[in-house]
């Protein structure tokens, strides 16, 4: 799949549920209305959808959400993706998770061919963790991380940089990830979805975080890439990497190789734009994949050049109304 700007689209991020056991302040509102089950694709439909994207040249697939490990029988999907890995039609299956259910799924994920996972941890302080996630239990996540490491999964910790919340803790996270053998990826908050709060209060530019990290750590720019938008530096003292995802201070759209599908089968060609394509209708129209493949081709042909996120106080509504948990982070 080549888009109008000559970018090869080989990476699919698939949200398998909009539900979550946490309510992270920057991601969701305290009270969320989740989708009715009939709107959500079944595991068989998700698997068929993945097959169509693989047929169209997707080589890397990330399962995300909401919290993907909360989806009942989710391992059925991982097992079906494992078949594509074994056949060599897919290079990699990865997962983004909050870690709450990781302890019981780590072994099976590894057995299904998953080798790298991203686990979101914004703070190592149990009370602060509870406050940021509104209901998460840090110990449970740490147990999940330990189980994942024990079975041999490579782990990248995702941390959203939050002004006044974890900004003084980033050095500790670098040191802890170094001790644990994890990479760390820092993320700027993006204005996605109504969170019933003011995002300008949370936004912390990573340019500032990086400058501060430079006071305590020797950071050497790295050419390492995972196929994602993060730019990495080696931390000399820990021997691990720290990544920076900076949608607000640096636009990374030129090298965009990805699209996203929600759990209802809506294809978003850009995280920061509203144009979308409905894949559920062609998927449910019948057993033939022809209408589905045509809908995918049509959508890729209008992938936009890029996003234009701005956080400022004036527009009370976010530019993109859907939450990250719907599109899949
Ligand atoms: N529940 C899983 C988790 O938390 O890892 C997967 C889905 S979550 C939406 C994926 C990633 O998006 C997480 O690392 C989360 O911190 C990040 N995220 C959510 N809302 C965000 C926002 N408004 N800006 C930046 N990152 C966000
Ligand atoms: Fe749930 Fe992940 Fe969103 Fe937190 S960031 S509320 S864990 S989907």
mmCIF file of C-alpha atoms and ligand atoms in Angstrom:
data_model
loop_
_atom_site.group_PDB
_atom_site.id
_atom_site.type_symbol
_atom_site.label_atom_id
_atom_site.label_comp_id
_atom_site.label_asym_id
_atom_site.label_seq_id
_atom_site.Cartn_x
_atom_site.Cartn_y
_atom_site.Cartn_z
ATOM 1 C CA UNK A 1 0.000 0.000 0.000
ATOM 2 C CA UNK A 2 1.488 3.329 -1.103
ATOM 3 C CA UNK A 3 -0.302 6.520 -0.077
ATOM 4 C CA UNK A 4 -0.591 9.705 -2.179
ATOM 5 C CA UNK A 5 2.602 11.050 -0.621
ATOM 6 C CA UNK A 6 4.675 8.018 -1.577
ATOM 7 C CA UNK A 7 4.728 6.552 1.952
ATOM 8 C CA UNK A 8 4.546 2.799 2.185
ATOM 9 C CA UNK A 9 1.920 1.703 4.693
ATOM 10 C CA UNK A 10 3.117 -1.460 6.386
ATOM 11 C CA UNK A 11 2.063 -0.975 10.007
ATOM 12 C CA UNK A 12 -1.416 -1.499 11.453
ATOM 13 C CA UNK A 13 -2.439 -0.552 14.966
ATOM 14 C CA UNK A 14 -5.579 -2.365 15.934
ATOM 15 C CA UNK A 15 -7.727 -1.398 18.878
ATOM 16 C CA UNK A 16 -9.542 -4.508 20.082
ATOM 17 C CA UNK A 17 -11.712 -2.841 22.716
ATOM 18 C CA UNK A 18 -12.568 0.671 23.881
ATOM 19 C CA UNK A 19 -12.979 -0.569 27.476
ATOM 20 C CA UNK A 20 -10.400 -0.233 30.187
ATOM 21 C CA UNK A 21 -9.988 -0.981 33.880
ATOM 22 C CA UNK A 22 -8.119 2.325 34.344
ATOM 23 C CA UNK A 23 -9.280 5.882 33.700
ATOM 24 C CA UNK A 24 -5.966 7.676 33.106
ATOM 25 C CA UNK A 25 -6.535 11.382 33.525
ATOM 26 C CA UNK A 26 -5.105 12.370 30.128
ATOM 27 C CA UNK A 27 -6.858 9.552 28.252
ATOM 28 C CA UNK A 28 -10.388 9.225 29.578
ATOM 29 C CA UNK A 29 -13.031 11.026 31.558
ATOM 30 C CA UNK A 30 -13.958 9.618 34.969
ATOM 31 C CA UNK A 31 -17.313 8.469 33.646
ATOM 32 C CA UNK A 32 -17.075 6.999 30.182
ATOM 33 C CA UNK A 33 -19.818 5.576 28.016
ATOM 34 C CA UNK A 34 -18.458 2.530 26.254
ATOM 35 C CA UNK A 35 -19.665 1.122 22.967
ATOM 36 C CA UNK A 36 -22.486 -1.420 22.837
ATOM 37 C CA UNK A 37 -21.123 -4.916 22.185
ATOM 38 C CA UNK A 38 -22.998 -5.267 18.875
ATOM 39 C CA UNK A 39 -20.952 -2.381 17.439
ATOM 40 C CA UNK A 40 -17.676 -4.057 18.316
ATOM 41 C CA UNK A 41 -16.102 -6.515 15.877
ATOM 42 C CA UNK A 42 -15.997 -10.130 16.996
ATOM 43 C CA UNK A 43 -12.613 -11.821 17.370
ATOM 44 C CA UNK A 44 -13.274 -13.694 14.125
ATOM 45 C CA UNK A 45 -14.023 -10.400 12.349
ATOM 46 C CA UNK A 46 -10.885 -8.807 13.799
ATOM 47 C CA UNK A 47 -8.868 -11.767 12.602
ATOM 48 C CA UNK A 48 -10.341 -11.518 9.098
ATOM 49 C CA UNK A 49 -9.659 -7.801 9.042
ATOM 50 C CA UNK A 50 -6.012 -8.409 9.966
ATOM 51 C CA UNK A 51 -5.790 -10.995 7.186
ATOM 52 C CA UNK A 52 -7.002 -8.411 4.659
ATOM 53 C CA UNK A 53 -4.414 -5.850 5.790
ATOM 54 C CA UNK A 54 -1.687 -8.499 5.664
ATOM 55 C CA UNK A 55 -2.782 -9.333 2.134
ATOM 56 C CA UNK A 56 -2.339 -5.640 1.333
ATOM 57 C CA UNK A 57 1.223 -5.555 2.649
ATOM 58 C CA UNK A 58 1.018 -4.896 6.392
ATOM 59 C CA UNK A 59 4.130 -6.465 7.993
ATOM 60 C CA UNK A 60 3.773 -5.234 11.525
ATOM 61 C CA UNK A 61 0.724 -5.269 13.732
ATOM 62 C CA UNK A 62 0.226 -3.745 17.143
ATOM 63 C CA UNK A 63 -2.703 -4.787 19.300
ATOM 64 C CA UNK A 64 -3.924 -1.991 21.529
ATOM 65 C CA UNK A 65 -7.080 -0.478 23.023
ATOM 66 C CA UNK A 66 -8.578 0.480 25.515
ATOM 67 C CA UNK A 67 -6.973 -2.289 27.491
ATOM 68 C CA UNK A 68 -6.496 -5.145 25.004
ATOM 69 C CA UNK A 69 -5.894 -7.830 27.636
ATOM 70 C CA UNK A 70 -9.338 -7.145 29.095
ATOM 71 C CA UNK A 71 -11.025 -8.337 25.925
ATOM 72 C CA UNK A 72 -12.473 -11.747 26.621
ATOM 73 C CA UNK A 73 -10.653 -14.600 24.823
ATOM 74 C CA UNK A 74 -8.203 -12.145 23.285
ATOM 75 C CA UNK A 75 -5.663 -14.956 22.969
ATOM 76 C CA UNK A 76 -7.817 -16.362 20.150
ATOM 77 C CA UNK A 77 -6.754 -13.333 18.096
ATOM 78 C CA UNK A 78 -3.081 -13.681 19.062
ATOM 79 C CA UNK A 79 -3.176 -17.333 18.092
ATOM 80 C CA UNK A 80 -4.633 -16.491 14.699
ATOM 81 C CA UNK A 81 -1.937 -13.830 14.193
ATOM 82 C CA UNK A 82 0.716 -16.380 15.168
ATOM 83 C CA UNK A 83 -0.206 -18.317 12.036
ATOM 84 C CA UNK A 84 0.755 -15.322 9.878
ATOM 85 C CA UNK A 85 4.049 -15.016 11.750
ATOM 86 C CA UNK A 86 4.784 -18.697 11.158
ATOM 87 C CA UNK A 87 3.879 -18.380 7.475
ATOM 88 C CA UNK A 88 6.257 -15.403 7.135
ATOM 89 C CA UNK A 89 3.487 -13.103 5.870
ATOM 90 C CA UNK A 90 3.849 -10.931 8.980
ATOM 91 C CA UNK A 91 7.114 -9.815 10.615
ATOM 92 C CA UNK A 92 5.961 -8.779 14.037
ATOM 93 C CA UNK A 93 3.013 -8.710 16.438
ATOM 94 C CA UNK A 94 3.317 -6.328 19.362
ATOM 95 C CA UNK A 95 1.058 -5.213 22.178
ATOM 96 C CA UNK A 96 0.455 -2.014 24.121
ATOM 97 C CA UNK A 97 -0.985 -2.696 27.558
ATOM 98 C CA UNK A 98 -1.436 -1.083 30.933
ATOM 99 C CA UNK A 99 -0.014 -4.284 32.447
ATOM 100 C CA UNK A 100 -2.869 -5.006 34.848
ATOM 101 C CA UNK A 101 -3.626 -8.418 33.273
ATOM 102 C CA UNK A 102 -0.115 -9.140 32.048
ATOM 103 C CA UNK A 103 0.915 -11.638 34.716
ATOM 104 C CA UNK A 104 -1.634 -14.197 33.543
ATOM 105 C CA UNK A 105 -1.082 -13.653 29.806
ATOM 106 C CA UNK A 106 2.682 -13.180 29.461
ATOM 107 C CA UNK A 107 3.571 -16.822 28.751
ATOM 108 C CA UNK A 108 0.876 -17.294 26.131
ATOM 109 C CA UNK A 109 1.785 -14.036 24.409
ATOM 110 C CA UNK A 110 5.332 -15.277 24.065
ATOM 111 C CA UNK A 111 4.090 -18.640 22.797
ATOM 112 C CA UNK A 112 2.077 -16.795 20.138
ATOM 113 C CA UNK A 113 5.248 -15.202 18.792
ATOM 114 C CA UNK A 114 5.008 -11.825 20.542
ATOM 115 C CA UNK A 115 8.531 -10.684 21.411
ATOM 116 C CA UNK A 116 8.188 -7.007 22.330
ATOM 117 C CA UNK A 117 5.514 -5.252 24.349
ATOM 118 C CA UNK A 118 4.904 -1.701 25.526
ATOM 119 C CA UNK A 119 3.658 -1.265 29.057
ATOM 120 C CA UNK A 120 2.381 2.115 30.244
ATOM 121 C CA UNK A 121 3.726 3.299 33.602
ATOM 122 C CA UNK A 122 3.531 7.003 34.331
ATOM 123 C CA UNK A 123 4.823 6.950 37.898
ATOM 124 C CA UNK A 124 6.474 4.571 40.366
ATOM 125 C CA UNK A 125 4.735 6.094 43.345
ATOM 126 C CA UNK A 126 1.741 3.866 44.258
ATOM 127 C CA UNK A 127 -0.475 6.736 45.407
ATOM 128 C CA UNK A 128 0.343 8.901 42.443
ATOM 129 C CA UNK A 129 -0.237 5.886 40.220
ATOM 130 C CA UNK A 130 -3.670 5.455 41.695
ATOM 131 C CA UNK A 131 -4.364 9.175 41.186
ATOM 132 C CA UNK A 132 -3.198 9.296 37.542
ATOM 133 C CA UNK A 133 -4.998 6.091 36.542
ATOM 134 C CA UNK A 134 -7.913 6.873 38.906
ATOM 135 C CA UNK A 135 -8.169 3.162 39.811
ATOM 136 C CA UNK A 136 -4.976 1.307 38.920
ATOM 137 C CA UNK A 137 -2.873 -0.766 41.285
ATOM 138 C CA UNK A 138 0.869 -0.283 40.725
ATOM 139 C CA UNK A 139 1.828 -3.600 42.379
ATOM 140 C CA UNK A 140 -0.332 -5.518 39.939
ATOM 141 C CA UNK A 141 1.405 -3.802 37.012
ATOM 142 C CA UNK A 142 4.852 -4.463 38.510
ATOM 143 C CA UNK A 143 3.930 -8.138 38.851
ATOM 144 C CA UNK A 144 2.882 -8.160 35.211
ATOM 145 C CA UNK A 145 6.185 -6.594 34.196
ATOM 146 C CA UNK A 146 8.146 -9.173 36.177
ATOM 147 C CA UNK A 147 6.184 -12.035 34.567
ATOM 148 C CA UNK A 148 6.726 -10.603 31.083
ATOM 149 C CA UNK A 149 10.439 -10.233 31.669
ATOM 150 C CA UNK A 150 10.667 -13.744 33.066
ATOM 151 C CA UNK A 151 9.192 -15.300 29.908
ATOM 152 C CA UNK A 152 11.593 -13.315 27.712
ATOM 153 C CA UNK A 153 9.449 -10.484 26.378
ATOM 154 C CA UNK A 154 11.419 -7.294 25.597
ATOM 155 C CA UNK A 155 9.735 -4.422 27.397
ATOM 156 C CA UNK A 156 9.420 -0.766 26.622
ATOM 157 C CA UNK A 157 7.833 1.364 29.302
ATOM 158 C CA UNK A 158 5.615 4.165 27.955
ATOM 159 C CA UNK A 159 5.410 7.241 30.137
ATOM 160 C CA UNK A 160 3.272 10.261 29.354
ATOM 161 C CA UNK A 161 5.124 13.356 30.594
ATOM 162 C CA UNK A 162 2.703 15.252 32.818
ATOM 163 C CA UNK A 163 3.340 18.724 34.124
ATOM 164 C CA UNK A 164 3.326 18.896 37.898
ATOM 165 C CA UNK A 165 2.554 15.170 38.184
ATOM 166 C CA UNK A 166 5.528 13.057 37.152
ATOM 167 C CA UNK A 167 7.865 15.696 35.791
ATOM 168 C CA UNK A 168 10.229 15.437 38.782
ATOM 169 C CA UNK A 169 10.230 11.641 38.531
ATOM 170 C CA UNK A 170 11.597 11.187 35.029
ATOM 171 C CA UNK A 171 15.176 10.744 36.292
ATOM 172 C CA UNK A 172 13.973 7.972 38.616
ATOM 173 C CA UNK A 173 12.154 6.275 35.747
ATOM 174 C CA UNK A 174 15.335 6.359 33.633
ATOM 175 C CA UNK A 175 17.301 4.786 36.500
ATOM 176 C CA UNK A 176 14.618 2.182 37.264
ATOM 177 C CA UNK A 177 14.258 1.158 33.603
ATOM 178 C CA UNK A 178 18.045 0.849 33.467
ATOM 179 C CA UNK A 179 18.006 -1.491 36.492
ATOM 180 C CA UNK A 180 15.144 -3.570 35.124
ATOM 181 C CA UNK A 181 16.509 -3.855 31.590
ATOM 182 C CA UNK A 182 13.608 -1.918 30.035
ATOM 183 C CA UNK A 183 13.706 0.827 27.419
ATOM 184 C CA UNK A 184 11.727 3.944 28.251
ATOM 185 C CA UNK A 185 9.617 5.975 25.883
ATOM 186 C CA UNK A 186 8.392 9.418 26.890
ATOM 187 C CA UNK A 187 5.236 10.768 25.255
ATOM 188 C CA UNK A 188 3.780 14.268 25.064
ATOM 189 C CA UNK A 189 0.071 14.542 25.863
ATOM 190 C CA UNK A 190 -2.025 14.858 22.741
ATOM 191 C CA UNK A 191 -5.390 16.640 22.609
ATOM 192 C CA UNK A 192 -7.559 13.622 21.888
ATOM 193 C CA UNK A 193 -11.067 13.308 23.284
ATOM 194 C CA UNK A 194 -12.881 15.187 25.992
ATOM 195 C CA UNK A 195 -11.311 14.377 29.362
ATOM 196 C CA UNK A 196 -13.420 16.793 31.431
ATOM 197 C CA UNK A 197 -10.338 18.769 32.352
ATOM 198 C CA UNK A 198 -7.908 21.301 30.989
ATOM 199 C CA UNK A 199 -5.079 19.791 28.969
ATOM 200 C CA UNK A 200 -2.916 22.879 29.101
ATOM 201 C CA UNK A 201 -2.480 21.996 32.793
ATOM 202 C CA UNK A 202 -0.954 18.631 31.843
ATOM 203 C CA UNK A 203 1.135 19.454 28.808
ATOM 204 C CA UNK A 204 4.881 19.224 29.350
ATOM 205 C CA UNK A 205 7.101 19.691 26.284
ATOM 206 C CA UNK A 206 9.646 16.913 25.919
ATOM 207 C CA UNK A 207 12.227 19.414 24.698
ATOM 208 C CA UNK A 208 12.278 20.646 28.309
ATOM 209 C CA UNK A 209 12.315 17.111 29.761
ATOM 210 C CA UNK A 210 15.241 16.191 27.566
ATOM 211 C CA UNK A 211 17.186 19.287 28.585
ATOM 212 C CA UNK A 212 16.644 18.400 32.247
ATOM 213 C CA UNK A 213 17.642 14.753 31.702
ATOM 214 C CA UNK A 214 20.864 16.010 30.137
ATOM 215 C CA UNK A 215 21.824 17.468 33.540
ATOM 216 C CA UNK A 216 22.090 13.983 35.076
ATOM 217 C CA UNK A 217 22.540 11.546 32.201
ATOM 218 C CA UNK A 218 24.762 11.326 29.161
ATOM 219 C CA UNK A 219 22.366 11.034 26.223
ATOM 220 C CA UNK A 220 23.722 10.127 22.824
ATOM 221 C CA UNK A 221 21.371 10.437 19.836
ATOM 222 C CA UNK A 222 20.707 7.048 18.317
ATOM 223 C CA UNK A 223 19.647 5.977 14.830
ATOM 224 C CA UNK A 224 17.643 3.118 16.402
ATOM 225 C CA UNK A 225 14.043 2.951 15.123
ATOM 226 C CA UNK A 226 11.197 0.577 15.904
ATOM 227 C CA UNK A 227 9.039 1.620 12.976
ATOM 228 C CA UNK A 228 7.256 4.082 15.248
ATOM 229 C CA UNK A 229 7.557 7.847 15.602
ATOM 230 C CA UNK A 230 9.909 7.810 18.604
ATOM 231 C CA UNK A 231 13.404 9.294 18.326
ATOM 232 C CA UNK A 232 15.873 7.538 20.607
ATOM 233 C CA UNK A 233 18.947 8.357 22.618
ATOM 234 C CA UNK A 234 21.300 5.937 24.370
ATOM 235 C CA UNK A 235 21.678 6.559 28.085
ATOM 236 C CA UNK A 236 25.383 5.912 28.591
ATOM 237 C CA UNK A 237 25.092 5.313 32.354
ATOM 238 C CA UNK A 238 22.373 2.633 32.064
ATOM 239 C CA UNK A 239 23.124 1.169 28.640
ATOM 240 C CA UNK A 240 19.398 1.426 27.800
ATOM 241 C CA UNK A 241 17.525 3.658 25.374
ATOM 242 C CA UNK A 242 15.171 6.498 26.062
ATOM 243 C CA UNK A 243 12.717 7.462 23.319
ATOM 244 C CA UNK A 244 10.836 10.703 22.784
ATOM 245 C CA UNK A 245 7.470 10.903 21.016
ATOM 246 C CA UNK A 246 6.869 14.545 20.325
ATOM 247 C CA UNK A 247 3.733 15.124 18.279
ATOM 248 C CA UNK A 248 3.354 18.616 19.731
ATOM 249 C CA UNK A 249 6.880 19.992 19.425
ATOM 250 C CA UNK A 250 7.974 18.067 16.367
ATOM 251 C CA UNK A 251 5.801 16.867 13.567
ATOM 252 C CA UNK A 252 6.745 13.326 12.562
ATOM 253 C CA UNK A 253 4.275 12.843 9.738
ATOM 254 C CA UNK A 254 6.779 12.730 6.845
ATOM 255 C CA UNK A 255 7.804 9.225 7.765
ATOM 256 C CA UNK A 256 4.345 7.938 8.764
ATOM 257 C CA UNK A 257 3.935 4.280 7.745
ATOM 258 C CA UNK A 258 0.835 3.395 9.728
ATOM 259 C CA UNK A 259 -2.923 3.365 9.910
ATOM 260 C CA UNK A 260 -5.264 2.580 12.789
ATOM 261 C CA UNK A 261 -8.435 0.559 13.047
ATOM 262 C CA UNK A 262 -10.843 0.890 15.944
ATOM 263 C CA UNK A 263 -12.650 -2.023 17.539
ATOM 264 C CA UNK A 264 -15.730 -1.115 15.490
ATOM 265 C CA UNK A 265 -13.812 -1.494 12.261
ATOM 266 C CA UNK A 266 -13.345 2.192 11.529
ATOM 267 C CA UNK A 267 -10.097 2.869 9.706
ATOM 268 C CA UNK A 268 -8.354 6.113 10.604
ATOM 269 C CA UNK A 269 -5.662 7.091 8.178
ATOM 270 C CA UNK A 270 -4.243 9.684 10.606
ATOM 271 C CA UNK A 271 -4.392 9.828 14.405
ATOM 272 C CA UNK A 272 -4.821 13.605 14.266
ATOM 273 C CA UNK A 273 -7.470 13.903 11.543
ATOM 274 C CA UNK A 274 -11.145 13.006 11.443
ATOM 275 C CA UNK A 275 -11.392 11.387 8.014
ATOM 276 C CA UNK A 276 -12.173 7.687 8.369
ATOM 277 C CA UNK A 277 -13.402 4.677 6.437
ATOM 278 C CA UNK A 278 -15.993 2.180 7.570
ATOM 279 C CA UNK A 279 -14.657 -1.369 7.194
ATOM 280 C CA UNK A 280 -17.339 -3.051 9.274
ATOM 281 C CA UNK A 281 -20.006 -2.782 6.554
ATOM 282 C CA UNK A 282 -17.917 -4.530 3.853
ATOM 283 C CA UNK A 283 -16.713 -6.999 6.498
ATOM 284 C CA UNK A 284 -20.266 -7.905 7.496
ATOM 285 C CA UNK A 285 -21.581 -7.820 3.907
ATOM 286 C CA UNK A 286 -20.561 -11.400 3.242
ATOM 287 C CA UNK A 287 -17.797 -13.954 3.097
ATOM 288 C CA UNK A 288 -15.899 -12.359 0.219
ATOM 289 C CA UNK A 289 -12.967 -10.101 1.078
ATOM 290 C CA UNK A 290 -13.211 -8.182 -2.204
ATOM 291 C CA UNK A 291 -15.392 -5.291 -0.902
ATOM 292 C CA UNK A 292 -13.213 -5.094 2.230
ATOM 293 C CA UNK A 293 -9.981 -4.892 0.236
ATOM 294 C CA UNK A 294 -11.540 -2.260 -2.031
ATOM 295 C CA UNK A 295 -12.554 -0.156 0.980
ATOM 296 C CA UNK A 296 -8.995 -0.380 2.349
ATOM 297 C CA UNK A 297 -7.475 0.637 -1.014
ATOM 298 C CA UNK A 298 -9.884 3.551 -1.262
ATOM 299 C CA UNK A 299 -9.000 4.803 2.193
ATOM 300 C CA UNK A 300 -5.229 4.565 1.717
ATOM 301 C CA UNK A 301 -5.603 6.604 -1.461
ATOM 302 C CA UNK A 302 -6.783 9.523 0.682
ATOM 303 C CA UNK A 303 -4.402 9.261 3.634
ATOM 304 C CA UNK A 304 -3.724 12.871 4.614
ATOM 305 C CA UNK A 305 -0.300 14.450 4.686
ATOM 306 C CA UNK A 306 -0.266 14.944 8.437
ATOM 307 C CA UNK A 307 -1.800 16.216 11.639
ATOM 308 C CA UNK A 308 -1.805 19.651 13.140
ATOM 309 C CA UNK A 309 -2.161 19.299 16.884
ATOM 310 C CA UNK A 310 -2.274 22.474 18.913
ATOM 311 C CA UNK A 311 -2.870 22.705 22.632
ATOM 312 C CA UNK A 312 -4.055 26.106 23.596
ATOM 313 C CA UNK A 313 -6.718 27.474 25.802
ATOM 314 C CA UNK A 314 -9.090 28.890 23.211
ATOM 315 C CA UNK A 315 -10.777 25.941 21.544
ATOM 316 C CA UNK A 316 -12.577 24.413 24.493
ATOM 317 C CA UNK A 317 -13.041 21.204 22.527
ATOM 318 C CA UNK A 318 -10.187 19.000 21.387
ATOM 319 C CA UNK A 319 -9.465 19.109 17.645
ATOM 320 C CA UNK A 320 -10.088 15.400 17.492
ATOM 321 C CA UNK A 321 -13.117 14.408 19.531
ATOM 322 C CA UNK A 322 -12.403 10.698 19.862
ATOM 323 C CA UNK A 323 -10.333 9.420 22.755
ATOM 324 C CA UNK A 324 -6.960 7.734 22.337
ATOM 325 C CA UNK A 325 -8.599 4.642 23.834
ATOM 326 C CA UNK A 326 -10.987 4.509 20.870
ATOM 327 C CA UNK A 327 -8.423 4.983 18.110
ATOM 328 C CA UNK A 328 -5.744 2.952 19.847
ATOM 329 C CA UNK A 329 -2.613 4.612 21.155
HETATM 330 N N1 LIG B 1 -4.398 0.660 27.737
HETATM 331 C C1 LIG B 1 -3.163 0.456 27.078
HETATM 332 C C2 LIG B 1 -2.084 1.308 27.699
HETATM 333 O O1 LIG B 1 -2.388 2.210 28.477
HETATM 334 O O2 LIG B 1 -0.924 1.075 27.360
HETATM 335 C C3 LIG B 1 -3.201 0.683 25.593
HETATM 336 C C4 LIG B 1 -4.004 1.837 25.067
HETATM 337 S S1 LIG B 1 -3.411 3.428 25.553
HETATM 338 C C5 LIG B 1 -4.591 4.478 24.748
HETATM 339 C C6 LIG B 1 -1.924 3.555 24.625
HETATM 340 C C7 LIG B 1 -0.973 4.651 25.003
HETATM 341 O O3 LIG B 1 -1.546 5.892 24.730
HETATM 342 C C8 LIG B 1 -0.588 4.651 26.475
HETATM 343 O O4 LIG B 1 0.818 4.614 26.590
HETATM 344 C C9 LIG B 1 -1.126 5.959 26.961
HETATM 345 O O5 LIG B 1 -0.323 6.490 27.963
HETATM 346 C C10 LIG B 1 -1.158 6.800 25.728
HETATM 347 N N2 LIG B 1 -2.122 7.893 25.743
HETATM 348 C C11 LIG B 1 -3.436 7.846 26.028
HETATM 349 N N3 LIG B 1 -4.016 9.068 25.899
HETATM 350 C C12 LIG B 1 -3.036 9.907 25.499
HETATM 351 C C13 LIG B 1 -2.992 11.288 25.179
HETATM 352 N N4 LIG B 1 -4.069 12.062 25.222
HETATM 353 N N5 LIG B 1 -1.790 11.805 24.808
HETATM 354 C C14 LIG B 1 -0.674 11.033 24.731
HETATM 355 N N6 LIG B 1 -0.661 9.726 25.000
HETATM 356 C C15 LIG B 1 -1.822 9.163 25.390
HETATM 357 FE FE1 LIG B 2 -6.800 2.764 29.842
HETATM 358 FE FE2 LIG B 2 -4.503 2.906 28.526
HETATM 359 FE FE3 LIG B 2 -6.265 4.940 28.414
HETATM 360 FE FE4 LIG B 2 -4.983 4.479 30.688
HETATM 361 S S1 LIG B 2 -4.050 5.085 28.745
HETATM 362 S S2 LIG B 2 -7.189 4.852 30.479
HETATM 363 S S3 LIG B 2 -4.772 2.310 30.673
HETATM 364 S S4 LIG B 2 -6.577 2.939 27.619
#
